[in-house]
CSV table of C-alpha atoms in Angstrom, one decimal:
chain,number,residue,atom,x,y,z
A,1,MET,CA,0.0,0.0,0.0
A,2,ARG,CA,1.2,3.5,-0.8
A,3,LYS,CA,2.4,5.7,2.1
A,4,GLY,CA,-0.2,8.4,1.2
A,5,ALA,CA,-3.1,5.9,1.3
A,6,PHE,CA,-1.8,4.5,4.6
A,7,LYS,CA,-1.7,8.0,6.2
A,8,TYR,CA,-5.1,8.8,4.8
A,9,ILE,CA,-6.6,5.7,6.5
A,10,GLU,CA,-4.8,6.5,9.7
A,11,GLN,CA,-6.4,9.9,9.7
A,12,ILE,CA,-9.8,8.3,9.1
A,13,ILE,CA,-9.3,6.0,12.1
A,14,GLU,CA,-8.2,9.0,14.3
A,15,ASP,CA,-11.4,10.8,13.4
A,16,TYR,CA,-13.6,7.7,14.0
A,17,ASP,CA,-15.3,9.2,17.1
A,18,LYS,CA,-16.2,12.4,15.1
A,19,TYR,CA,-18.0,10.7,12.2
A,20,ASP,CA,-21.5,10.7,13.6
A,21,ASN,CA,-21.3,14.4,14.3
A,22,LEU,CA,-19.8,15.1,10.9
A,23,ILE,CA,-22.5,13.2,9.1
A,24,LYS,CA,-25.3,14.9,11.1
A,25,LYS,CA,-23.7,18.3,10.5
A,26,ARG,CA,-23.5,17.7,6.7
A,27,GLU,CA,-27.1,16.5,6.6
A,28,GLN,CA,-28.1,19.7,8.5
A,29,GLU,CA,-26.2,21.7,5.9
A,30,ILE,CA,-28.1,20.0,3.1
A,31,TRP,CA,-31.5,20.4,4.8
A,32,HIS,CA,-30.9,24.0,5.8
A,33,PRO,CA,-28.7,25.6,3.2
A,34,GLN,CA,-27.5,29.1,3.5
A,35,ARG,CA,-29.5,31.1,1.0
A,36,GLU,CA,-27.9,33.8,-1.1
A,37,THR,CA,-29.8,36.9,-1.9
A,38,ASP,CA,-31.4,36.8,-5.3
A,39,GLU,CA,-30.9,40.2,-6.9
A,40,ASN,CA,-32.8,39.2,-10.0
A,41,ILE,CA,-36.1,41.1,-9.9
A,42,GLY,CA,-37.3,39.9,-13.2
A,43,GLY,CA,-40.7,38.5,-13.9
A,44,GLY,CA,-39.8,34.8,-14.0
A,45,GLN,CA,-42.1,32.2,-12.6
A,46,ARG,CA,-41.5,29.2,-10.4
A,47,PRO,CA,-41.5,25.9,-12.2
A,48,ARG,CA,-44.8,24.2,-11.7
A,49,ASP,CA,-43.2,20.8,-10.8
A,50,PHE,CA,-41.3,22.3,-7.8
A,51,ASN,CA,-41.2,19.8,-5.0
A,52,MET,CA,-38.9,20.8,-2.1
A,53,VAL,CA,-38.9,17.4,-0.4
A,54,GLU,CA,-37.8,15.6,-3.6
A,55,ARG,CA,-35.0,18.1,-4.2
A,56,LEU,CA,-33.7,17.7,-0.6
A,57,ALA,CA,-33.9,13.9,-0.7
A,58,SER,CA,-32.0,13.9,-4.0
A,59,ARG,CA,-29.4,16.2,-2.5
A,60,LEU,CA,-29.0,13.8,0.5
A,61,VAL,CA,-28.4,10.9,-1.8
A,62,GLU,CA,-26.2,12.7,-4.3
A,63,ASP,CA,-24.0,14.7,-2.0
A,64,GLU,CA,-20.4,13.5,-2.5
A,65,ARG,CA,-19.1,14.7,0.8
A,66,LEU,CA,-21.9,13.0,2.8
A,67,CYS,CA,-21.5,9.8,0.8
A,68,ARG,CA,-17.8,9.8,1.4
A,69,LEU,CA,-18.3,10.3,5.2
A,70,LYS,CA,-20.8,7.5,5.3
A,71,ASP,CA,-18.6,5.1,3.3
A,72,GLU,CA,-15.6,5.8,5.5
A,73,LYS,CA,-17.6,5.2,8.7
A,74,ASP,CA,-19.1,2.0,7.3
A,75,ALA,CA,-15.6,0.8,6.3
A,76,LEU,CA,-14.3,1.4,9.8
A,77,ASP,CA,-17.4,-0.3,11.4
A,78,HIS,CA,-16.9,-3.3,9.1
A,79,ALA,CA,-13.2,-3.5,9.8
A,80,PHE,CA,-13.9,-3.5,13.6
A,81,ARG,CA,-16.5,-6.2,13.2
A,82,ILE,CA,-14.2,-8.6,11.2
A,83,CYS,CA,-10.8,-7.9,12.8
A,84,ARG,CA,-9.0,-10.5,14.9
A,85,PRO,CA,-9.7,-10.5,18.7
A,86,GLY,CA,-7.6,-7.9,20.4
A,87,THR,CA,-7.0,-5.8,17.3
A,88,ASP,CA,-9.8,-3.4,18.2
A,89,LYS,CA,-8.0,-2.8,21.6
A,90,ILE,CA,-4.7,-2.1,19.8
A,91,ILE,CA,-6.4,0.3,17.3
A,92,LYS,CA,-8.3,2.1,20.1
A,93,MET,CA,-5.1,2.5,22.2
A,94,TRP,CA,-3.0,3.7,19.4
A,95,TYR,CA,-5.4,5.9,17.4
A,96,LEU,CA,-8.4,6.8,19.6
A,97,ASP,CA,-7.1,7.4,23.1
A,98,LYS,CA,-6.2,11.0,23.3
A,99,PRO,CA,-3.5,12.0,24.2
A,100,ARG,CA,-1.5,9.0,23.1
A,101,LEU,CA,0.5,8.0,26.2
A,102,LYS,CA,1.9,4.7,25.0
A,103,THR,CA,4.5,3.7,22.5
A,104,TRP,CA,4.2,0.5,20.5
A,105,ASP,CA,6.1,-1.2,23.3
A,106,GLY,CA,3.6,0.0,25.8
A,107,VAL,CA,0.7,-1.1,23.7
A,108,ALA,CA,2.3,-4.5,23.2
A,109,LYS,CA,2.8,-4.9,27.0
A,110,GLU,CA,-0.8,-3.9,27.6
A,111,VAL,CA,-2.3,-6.5,25.3
A,112,ASN,CA,0.5,-9.1,26.2
A,113,TRP,CA,1.7,-9.6,22.6
A,114,SER,CA,5.0,-8.6,20.9
A,115,ARG,CA,5.5,-5.2,19.4
A,116,ARG,CA,5.8,-6.7,15.9
A,117,THR,CA,2.5,-8.7,16.3
A,118,CYS,CA,0.7,-5.5,17.3
A,119,ILE,CA,2.1,-3.6,14.3
A,120,ASN,CA,1.1,-6.5,12.0
A,121,LEU,CA,-2.4,-6.5,13.4
A,122,ARG,CA,-2.6,-2.7,12.8
A,123,ASP,CA,-1.5,-3.2,9.2
A,124,GLU,CA,-4.1,-5.9,8.7
A,125,PHE,CA,-6.8,-3.6,10.1
A,126,ILE,CA,-5.7,-0.7,7.8
A,127,GLN,CA,-5.6,-3.0,4.8
A,128,SER,CA,-9.1,-4.2,5.5
A,129,VAL,CA,-10.3,-0.6,5.7
A,130,ALA,CA,-8.5,0.1,2.4
A,131,ASP,CA,-10.1,-3.0,0.8
A,132,GLU,CA,-13.5,-1.9,2.0
A,133,LEU,CA,-13.0,1.6,0.5
A,134,GLY,CA,-11.7,0.2,-2.7
A,135,MET,CA,-8.2,1.6,-2.2
A,136,ILE,CA,-5.8,-1.1,-3.3
């Protein structure tokens, strides 16, 4: 895996706790967009087939940023479900516990495995997220 893709997935994992709020915030931005002032004072008419609910629903489905956030969260959820026992604890200690107080040696000691095994399990987890996201 390329170094850039690896770093990208690490960033996704570090933001895992924020995904629910990010998704809700983006949905709110779609439902309640900031309106720009229309300076056109012409005599145009509204289209007769104007349906606000359909437009908002299609925006929710078609919004690229919202879809990407949901895909990334789903990929992480899937990776946590299928990972080997103990891998979730390693990932949480290394990426999600803030501030990070342990080195790889400290994480290995905590889970009672070798440092190399912990790093290999991390790499497997990241690879499963990459596979789920279609990043080969």
